[in-house]
């Protein structure tokens, strides 16, 4: 009897490590903390995390400027890849212990374990590493829902993608191509424009040294674009409207330059019969239509494009030393316009090209600065 009670208590009180901060501030506030290991609830799956990502939302949350949604974990991490370690009651039977999965999360991904509603899990494509898979959920599902759920992109339409070299931007370029539409991008350097061209952009313009709206009009022979994916906000509104076509859709999913607009925005919007849409993937209700529906449609439409290597996430530099990490995080804090993605892993000493169990702390940086 005593042994049974002790065993149950041990199971439910098991602990894990997570990236944590006690008060808002800079990257120096981050540390590894021992916390309670979560237990899967009704319809949830316990995932042993091998890779997770740090998005801009995580940076803002750490600085106290973007609180997690009600009921979400206060641990950072909006996406993760790993293996199924446990099944809660009521699971449908789709997943088995040991399955390699990736997940979209409301939080909690930067830890050794995370619980996920089973509908938000997706299988990792064949021959893809955990590191690669961790690059997919947030960026690719954001781009997918912006284009298909919000923008309803159609064949032949022209899509302007701001921050084209960001994680969302690079995903959007490839998804626009898959939809047989035409991706046009903006970015801040020639190197980034070349990267977007390699990803499939039909045209790209450097917003730092040319008027992208006039260049877009020139490229489209005066017609403008049908859809704009905009994570910049206020500073672009006039140029966006200048190159937006009649009946065009302007989709705002970020406000890197702020949200305060001065001028005749509404009058110009009406004159083009254009529409403004806004979207935040994290705030969509996972119990309603959005989270599960998006994951299912993404899984069905996109999954085999990864397996056939038609699509691929973009990875660059690996960081394994804490001083390197802190220096990079400080540089990101001081940059004026950026969109970044990291990967946080507990990794064994075996090859990075394999799916691994979790031991040592490693971060790898995905080059997505605008």
CSV table of C-alpha atoms in Angstrom, one decimal:
chain,number,residue,atom,x,y,z
A,1,UNK,CA,0.0,0.0,0.0
A,2,UNK,CA,2.7,2.4,1.0
A,3,UNK,CA,4.7,1.6,-2.1
A,4,UNK,CA,1.7,2.2,-4.4
A,5,UNK,CA,1.0,5.6,-2.8
A,6,UNK,CA,4.7,6.5,-3.1
A,7,UNK,CA,4.8,5.4,-6.7
A,8,UNK,CA,1.7,7.5,-7.6
A,9,UNK,CA,3.1,10.6,-5.9
A,10,UNK,CA,6.5,10.2,-7.6
A,11,UNK,CA,4.8,9.9,-11.0
A,12,UNK,CA,2.6,12.9,-10.6
A,13,UNK,CA,5.3,15.0,-8.9
A,14,UNK,CA,8.0,14.3,-11.4
A,15,UNK,CA,10.0,17.3,-12.4
A,16,UNK,CA,11.7,18.6,-15.6
A,17,UNK,CA,13.9,21.6,-16.7
A,18,UNK,CA,12.5,24.6,-18.6
A,19,UNK,CA,13.9,27.9,-19.9
A,20,UNK,CA,12.5,30.4,-17.4
A,21,UNK,CA,12.5,34.0,-16.2
A,22,UNK,CA,11.1,35.3,-12.9
A,23,UNK,CA,10.6,38.9,-13.8
A,24,UNK,CA,10.4,40.8,-17.2
A,25,UNK,CA,13.7,42.1,-18.6
A,26,UNK,CA,16.6,41.2,-20.8
A,27,UNK,CA,18.1,37.9,-21.8
A,28,UNK,CA,20.2,37.9,-18.6
A,29,UNK,CA,17.0,37.0,-16.8
A,30,UNK,CA,16.7,33.7,-18.6
A,31,UNK,CA,17.8,30.5,-16.7
A,32,UNK,CA,17.2,26.8,-16.5
A,33,UNK,CA,14.6,26.1,-13.8
A,34,UNK,CA,13.4,22.8,-12.4
A,35,UNK,CA,9.6,22.8,-12.7
A,36,UNK,CA,6.8,20.3,-12.4
A,37,UNK,CA,6.5,17.9,-15.4
A,38,UNK,CA,3.0,18.3,-16.9
A,39,UNK,CA,0.6,15.4,-17.0
A,40,UNK,CA,-1.7,15.1,-20.1
A,41,UNK,CA,-5.3,15.9,-19.5
A,42,UNK,CA,-8.4,14.8,-21.4
A,43,UNK,CA,-7.5,14.5,-25.1
A,44,UNK,CA,-4.0,15.7,-24.6
A,45,UNK,CA,-0.6,14.1,-25.5
A,46,UNK,CA,2.6,14.4,-23.5
A,47,UNK,CA,5.5,15.2,-25.8
A,48,UNK,CA,9.2,14.8,-24.9
A,49,UNK,CA,10.7,17.9,-26.5
A,50,UNK,CA,13.8,17.6,-28.6
A,51,UNK,CA,13.6,21.0,-30.3
A,52,UNK,CA,11.6,24.2,-29.8
A,53,UNK,CA,11.8,27.7,-31.2
A,54,UNK,CA,12.0,31.2,-29.8
A,55,UNK,CA,9.8,33.6,-31.8
A,56,UNK,CA,9.4,37.4,-31.5
A,57,UNK,CA,6.4,36.8,-29.3
A,58,UNK,CA,8.6,35.0,-26.8
A,59,UNK,CA,11.0,38.0,-26.8
A,60,UNK,CA,8.1,40.3,-26.1
A,61,UNK,CA,6.7,38.0,-23.4
A,62,UNK,CA,10.0,37.9,-21.7
A,63,UNK,CA,10.1,41.7,-21.6
A,64,UNK,CA,6.6,41.9,-20.1
A,65,UNK,CA,5.0,43.3,-23.3
A,66,UNK,CA,3.0,40.3,-24.5
A,67,UNK,CA,1.4,38.2,-21.8
A,68,UNK,CA,0.4,34.6,-22.7
A,69,UNK,CA,-3.3,33.9,-23.4
A,70,UNK,CA,-5.5,32.9,-20.5
A,71,UNK,CA,-4.9,29.3,-19.5
A,72,UNK,CA,-1.6,29.0,-21.5
A,73,UNK,CA,1.7,28.0,-19.9
A,74,UNK,CA,4.0,30.9,-18.7
A,75,UNK,CA,7.0,28.9,-20.1
A,76,UNK,CA,8.2,30.3,-23.4
A,77,UNK,CA,7.9,28.4,-26.7
A,78,UNK,CA,5.1,28.4,-29.3
A,79,UNK,CA,6.3,25.4,-31.2
A,80,UNK,CA,8.1,22.1,-30.6
A,81,UNK,CA,9.3,18.9,-32.1
A,82,UNK,CA,9.9,15.6,-30.3
A,83,UNK,CA,8.4,12.2,-29.5
A,84,UNK,CA,5.1,11.1,-27.9
A,85,UNK,CA,5.8,10.2,-24.3
A,86,UNK,CA,2.3,9.8,-22.9
A,87,UNK,CA,-1.4,9.8,-23.8
A,88,UNK,CA,-4.2,11.4,-21.7
A,89,UNK,CA,-7.6,9.9,-21.3
A,90,UNK,CA,-10.0,10.3,-24.3
A,91,UNK,CA,-7.3,10.4,-27.0
A,92,UNK,CA,-8.6,9.1,-30.3
A,93,UNK,CA,-5.8,6.6,-30.9
A,94,UNK,CA,-4.1,8.5,-33.7
A,95,UNK,CA,-0.8,8.7,-31.8
A,96,UNK,CA,1.4,6.1,-30.2
A,97,UNK,CA,4.2,6.2,-27.7
A,98,UNK,CA,7.4,7.1,-29.6
A,99,UNK,CA,5.8,8.8,-32.6
A,100,UNK,CA,7.8,11.7,-33.9
A,101,UNK,CA,5.7,14.8,-33.8
A,102,UNK,CA,5.7,18.6,-34.2
A,103,UNK,CA,3.2,20.9,-32.5
A,104,UNK,CA,1.8,24.3,-32.5
A,105,UNK,CA,1.6,25.6,-28.9
A,106,UNK,CA,0.1,28.4,-26.9
A,107,UNK,CA,3.2,28.2,-24.8
A,108,UNK,CA,5.5,25.8,-22.9
A,109,UNK,CA,7.7,24.5,-25.7
A,110,UNK,CA,11.0,25.5,-24.2
A,111,UNK,CA,11.0,22.7,-21.7
A,112,UNK,CA,11.8,19.0,-21.6
A,113,UNK,CA,8.1,18.1,-21.8
A,114,UNK,CA,4.9,19.8,-22.9
A,115,UNK,CA,1.3,18.7,-23.1
A,116,UNK,CA,-0.5,19.3,-26.4
A,117,UNK,CA,-4.2,18.8,-27.5
A,118,UNK,CA,-3.9,15.9,-29.8
A,119,UNK,CA,-5.5,17.9,-32.7
A,120,UNK,CA,-2.6,20.3,-32.6
A,121,UNK,CA,0.0,17.6,-33.2
A,122,UNK,CA,1.3,16.8,-36.7
A,123,UNK,CA,3.6,14.0,-37.8
A,124,UNK,CA,7.2,14.9,-38.6
A,125,UNK,CA,7.8,14.4,-42.3
A,126,UNK,CA,9.9,11.4,-43.3
A,127,UNK,CA,13.7,12.0,-43.1
A,128,UNK,CA,13.3,15.4,-41.4
A,129,UNK,CA,15.3,16.0,-38.2
A,130,UNK,CA,13.8,17.4,-35.0
A,131,UNK,CA,15.7,20.6,-35.6
A,132,UNK,CA,14.1,21.0,-39.0
A,133,UNK,CA,10.7,20.1,-37.8
A,134,UNK,CA,10.8,22.7,-35.0
A,135,UNK,CA,11.1,25.4,-37.8
A,136,UNK,CA,7.7,24.5,-39.2
A,137,UNK,CA,4.7,24.9,-36.9
A,138,UNK,CA,4.6,28.6,-36.0
A,139,UNK,CA,6.0,30.1,-39.1
A,140,UNK,CA,4.4,27.8,-41.6
A,141,UNK,CA,1.0,27.7,-40.0
A,142,UNK,CA,1.0,31.5,-39.6
A,143,UNK,CA,1.7,31.8,-43.3
A,144,UNK,CA,-0.8,29.1,-44.2
A,145,UNK,CA,-3.7,30.7,-42.2
A,146,UNK,CA,-2.8,34.2,-43.5
A,147,UNK,CA,-3.0,33.0,-47.1
A,148,UNK,CA,-5.8,30.5,-47.0
A,149,UNK,CA,-8.0,31.2,-44.0
A,150,UNK,CA,-7.8,35.0,-44.1
A,151,UNK,CA,-6.6,36.0,-47.5
A,152,UNK,CA,-8.2,33.2,-49.5
A,153,UNK,CA,-5.5,33.4,-52.1
A,154,UNK,CA,-6.4,32.4,-55.6
A,155,UNK,CA,-4.4,31.1,-58.6
A,156,UNK,CA,-2.7,34.0,-60.5
A,157,UNK,CA,-3.1,36.5,-57.7
A,158,UNK,CA,-0.1,38.7,-56.8
A,159,UNK,CA,0.9,38.6,-53.1
A,160,UNK,CA,3.2,41.2,-51.5
A,161,UNK,CA,5.1,39.7,-48.6
A,162,UNK,CA,6.8,42.1,-46.3
A,163,UNK,CA,9.8,40.8,-44.3
A,164,UNK,CA,10.3,38.2,-47.1
A,165,UNK,CA,13.4,36.7,-45.5
A,166,UNK,CA,11.7,36.1,-42.2
A,167,UNK,CA,10.5,32.7,-41.1
A,168,UNK,CA,6.9,33.5,-42.0
A,169,UNK,CA,8.0,35.3,-45.2
A,170,UNK,CA,10.1,32.3,-46.5
A,171,UNK,CA,7.2,30.0,-45.8
A,172,UNK,CA,4.7,32.3,-47.4
A,173,UNK,CA,6.8,32.5,-50.6
A,174,UNK,CA,6.7,28.7,-51.0
A,175,UNK,CA,3.0,28.5,-50.1
A,176,UNK,CA,2.1,31.2,-52.6
A,177,UNK,CA,4.0,29.3,-55.3
A,178,UNK,CA,2.1,26.1,-54.4
A,179,UNK,CA,-1.2,28.0,-54.8
A,180,UNK,CA,0.0,29.0,-58.3
A,181,UNK,CA,0.0,32.7,-57.3
A,182,UNK,CA,2.9,35.2,-57.6
A,183,UNK,CA,5.0,36.1,-54.6
A,184,UNK,CA,6.6,39.6,-54.4
A,185,UNK,CA,8.7,40.5,-51.4
A,186,UNK,CA,10.4,43.3,-49.5
A,187,UNK,CA,13.6,42.9,-47.5
A,188,UNK,CA,16.4,45.1,-46.1
A,189,UNK,CA,19.5,43.7,-47.8
A,190,UNK,CA,20.6,42.3,-51.2
A,191,UNK,CA,21.6,39.1,-49.5
A,192,UNK,CA,18.1,38.6,-48.1
A,193,UNK,CA,16.5,39.4,-51.5
A,194,UNK,CA,18.7,36.7,-53.0
A,195,UNK,CA,17.6,34.2,-50.4
A,196,UNK,CA,13.9,35.0,-51.2
A,197,UNK,CA,14.6,34.6,-54.9
A,198,UNK,CA,16.1,31.2,-54.2
A,199,UNK,CA,12.9,30.4,-52.3
A,200,UNK,CA,10.8,31.3,-55.3
A,201,UNK,CA,10.0,35.0,-55.1
A,202,UNK,CA,9.1,36.4,-58.5
A,203,UNK,CA,10.4,39.9,-57.5
A,204,UNK,CA,12.0,41.5,-54.5
A,205,UNK,CA,12.7,45.1,-53.5
A,206,UNK,CA,14.9,46.7,-50.8
A,207,UNK,CA,12.8,48.9,-48.7
A,208,UNK,CA,15.8,50.7,-47.4
A,209,UNK,CA,16.9,52.3,-50.7
A,210,UNK,CA,13.9,52.3,-53.0
A,211,UNK,CA,10.2,53.0,-52.9
A,212,UNK,CA,8.8,49.4,-52.8
A,213,UNK,CA,5.3,50.6,-53.7
A,214,UNK,CA,6.4,52.2,-57.0
A,215,UNK,CA,8.6,49.2,-57.8
A,216,UNK,CA,5.6,46.9,-57.2
A,217,UNK,CA,3.4,49.0,-59.5
A,218,UNK,CA,6.1,48.9,-62.1
A,219,UNK,CA,6.5,45.1,-61.8
A,220,UNK,CA,2.7,44.5,-62.0
A,221,UNK,CA,2.3,47.0,-64.9
A,222,UNK,CA,0.3,49.3,-62.8
A,223,UNK,CA,-2.2,46.8,-61.5
A,224,UNK,CA,-0.8,46.4,-58.0
A,225,UNK,CA,-1.1,43.4,-55.7
A,226,UNK,CA,-4.2,41.5,-54.6
A,227,UNK,CA,-2.9,40.6,-51.2
A,228,UNK,CA,-0.4,42.2,-48.8
A,229,UNK,CA,1.0,40.2,-45.8
A,230,UNK,CA,2.1,42.9,-43.5
A,231,UNK,CA,4.0,42.5,-40.2
A,232,UNK,CA,5.3,46.1,-40.2
A,233,UNK,CA,2.3,48.2,-39.7
A,234,UNK,CA,2.0,52.0,-39.4
A,235,UNK,CA,5.1,53.1,-41.3
A,236,UNK,CA,4.0,51.2,-44.4
A,237,UNK,CA,0.3,52.2,-44.6
A,238,UNK,CA,0.6,54.8,-47.4
A,239,UNK,CA,2.9,52.7,-49.6
A,240,UNK,CA,0.7,49.6,-49.0
A,241,UNK,CA,-2.4,51.4,-50.2
A,242,UNK,CA,-0.5,52.9,-53.1
A,243,UNK,CA,0.3,49.4,-54.5
A,244,UNK,CA,-2.8,47.6,-53.4
A,245,UNK,CA,-5.1,46.7,-56.2
A,246,UNK,CA,-8.8,47.5,-56.4
A,247,UNK,CA,-10.7,45.0,-54.1
A,248,UNK,CA,-7.3,44.0,-52.6
A,249,UNK,CA,-6.9,42.5,-49.2
A,250,UNK,CA,-4.4,44.0,-46.7
A,251,UNK,CA,-3.6,41.5,-44.0
A,252,UNK,CA,-1.9,42.8,-40.8
A,253,UNK,CA,-0.3,40.2,-38.5
A,254,UNK,CA,2.3,42.3,-36.7
A,255,UNK,CA,3.2,45.9,-35.8
A,256,UNK,CA,6.9,46.2,-35.9
A,257,UNK,CA,6.7,49.9,-36.6
A,258,UNK,CA,3.8,50.6,-34.3
A,259,UNK,CA,0.0,50.9,-34.8
A,260,UNK,CA,-0.6,54.6,-34.7
A,261,UNK,CA,-1.6,56.0,-38.1
A,262,UNK,CA,-2.1,59.6,-39.2
A,263,UNK,CA,-3.7,60.5,-42.4
A,264,UNK,CA,-6.6,59.7,-44.7
A,265,UNK,CA,-6.3,55.9,-44.4
A,266,UNK,CA,-10.1,55.1,-44.5
A,267,UNK,CA,-10.8,57.4,-47.4
A,268,UNK,CA,-8.1,55.8,-49.5
A,269,UNK,CA,-9.1,52.4,-48.4
A,270,UNK,CA,-12.7,53.0,-49.5
A,271,UNK,CA,-11.6,54.5,-52.8
A,272,UNK,CA,-10.1,51.2,-53.7
A,273,UNK,CA,-12.9,49.1,-52.2
A,274,UNK,CA,-10.0,47.4,-50.3
A,275,UNK,CA,-10.3,45.5,-47.0
A,276,UNK,CA,-8.1,45.3,-44.0
A,277,UNK,CA,-7.9,42.0,-42.1
A,278,UNK,CA,-5.9,41.3,-38.9
A,279,UNK,CA,-4.8,38.0,-37.5
A,280,UNK,CA,-2.8,36.5,-34.6
A,281,UNK,CA,-2.2,32.8,-34.7
A,282,UNK,CA,-1.7,32.5,-31.0
A,283,UNK,CA,-5.0,34.1,-30.0
A,284,UNK,CA,-7.1,31.7,-32.1
A,285,UNK,CA,-9.4,29.5,-30.0
A,286,UNK,CA,-8.0,26.0,-30.2
A,287,UNK,CA,-11.3,24.6,-29.0
A,288,UNK,CA,-13.3,26.4,-31.7
A,289,UNK,CA,-12.8,26.2,-35.5
A,290,UNK,CA,-9.3,27.4,-35.9
A,291,UNK,CA,-6.4,25.5,-34.3
A,292,UNK,CA,-7.5,22.0,-35.1
A,293,UNK,CA,-9.0,22.9,-38.5
A,294,UNK,CA,-5.8,24.7,-39.5
A,295,UNK,CA,-3.5,21.8,-38.4
A,296,UNK,CA,-5.7,19.3,-40.2
A,297,UNK,CA,-5.8,21.3,-43.5
A,298,UNK,CA,-2.1,22.1,-43.2
A,299,UNK,CA,-1.4,18.5,-42.6
A,300,UNK,CA,-3.4,17.3,-45.6
A,301,UNK,CA,-2.3,20.0,-48.1
A,302,UNK,CA,1.3,20.7,-47.1
A,303,UNK,CA,2.7,17.6,-45.4
A,304,UNK,CA,3.7,15.7,-48.6
A,305,UNK,CA,5.4,18.8,-50.0
A,306,UNK,CA,7.9,18.5,-47.1
A,307,UNK,CA,8.3,14.7,-47.6
A,308,UNK,CA,9.0,15.2,-51.3
A,309,UNK,CA,11.5,18.0,-50.4
A,310,UNK,CA,9.4,20.5,-52.4
A,311,UNK,CA,9.3,22.6,-49.2
A,312,UNK,CA,12.0,23.0,-46.6
A,313,UNK,CA,12.6,25.1,-43.5
A,314,UNK,CA,15.7,27.3,-43.6
A,315,UNK,CA,18.4,26.8,-41.0
A,316,UNK,CA,21.7,28.6,-40.6
A,317,UNK,CA,23.9,29.0,-37.5
A,318,UNK,CA,24.2,26.8,-34.4
A,319,UNK,CA,25.0,28.3,-31.0
A,320,UNK,CA,26.1,26.0,-28.2
A,321,UNK,CA,27.7,28.5,-25.7
A,322,UNK,CA,25.6,30.6,-23.3
A,323,UNK,CA,27.8,33.7,-23.9
A,324,UNK,CA,27.1,33.4,-27.6
A,325,UNK,CA,23.4,33.2,-27.0
A,326,UNK,CA,23.4,36.2,-24.6
A,327,UNK,CA,25.4,38.3,-27.1
A,328,UNK,CA,23.0,37.4,-29.9
A,329,UNK,CA,20.0,38.1,-27.8
A,330,UNK,CA,21.4,41.5,-26.8
A,331,UNK,CA,22.0,42.4,-30.5
A,332,UNK,CA,18.4,41.4,-31.3
A,333,UNK,CA,17.1,43.6,-28.5
A,334,UNK,CA,18.9,46.6,-30.0
A,335,UNK,CA,17.9,46.0,-33.6
A,336,UNK,CA,15.1,48.3,-35.0
A,337,UNK,CA,13.4,45.8,-37.3
A,338,UNK,CA,13.8,42.1,-37.2
A,339,UNK,CA,12.0,38.8,-37.1
A,340,UNK,CA,13.9,36.0,-35.6
A,341,UNK,CA,13.6,32.3,-34.8
A,342,UNK,CA,15.9,30.2,-32.6
A,343,UNK,CA,15.9,26.6,-31.7
A,344,UNK,CA,16.3,25.4,-28.1
A,345,UNK,CA,17.4,21.8,-27.6
A,346,UNK,CA,18.5,19.4,-24.9
A,347,UNK,CA,20.7,17.3,-27.1
A,348,UNK,CA,22.9,14.3,-26.8
A,349,UNK,CA,26.4,14.2,-28.3
A,350,UNK,CA,25.2,12.3,-31.3
A,351,UNK,CA,24.9,13.8,-34.8
A,352,UNK,CA,22.7,16.9,-35.4
A,353,UNK,CA,21.5,15.1,-38.5
A,354,UNK,CA,19.7,12.5,-36.4
A,355,UNK,CA,16.7,12.6,-34.1
A,356,UNK,CA,18.1,12.6,-30.6
A,357,UNK,CA,17.2,12.3,-27.0
A,358,UNK,CA,17.7,15.3,-24.8
A,359,UNK,CA,20.7,16.0,-22.6
A,360,UNK,CA,22.9,19.1,-23.2
A,361,UNK,CA,21.7,22.7,-23.9
A,362,UNK,CA,22.0,24.0,-27.4
A,363,UNK,CA,20.6,26.8,-29.5
A,364,UNK,CA,20.6,27.2,-33.2
A,365,UNK,CA,19.7,30.4,-35.0
A,366,UNK,CA,17.5,30.6,-38.0
A,367,UNK,CA,18.5,33.6,-40.1
A,368,UNK,CA,15.2,35.5,-40.5
A,369,UNK,CA,16.2,39.1,-39.8
A,370,UNK,CA,14.3,41.4,-42.1
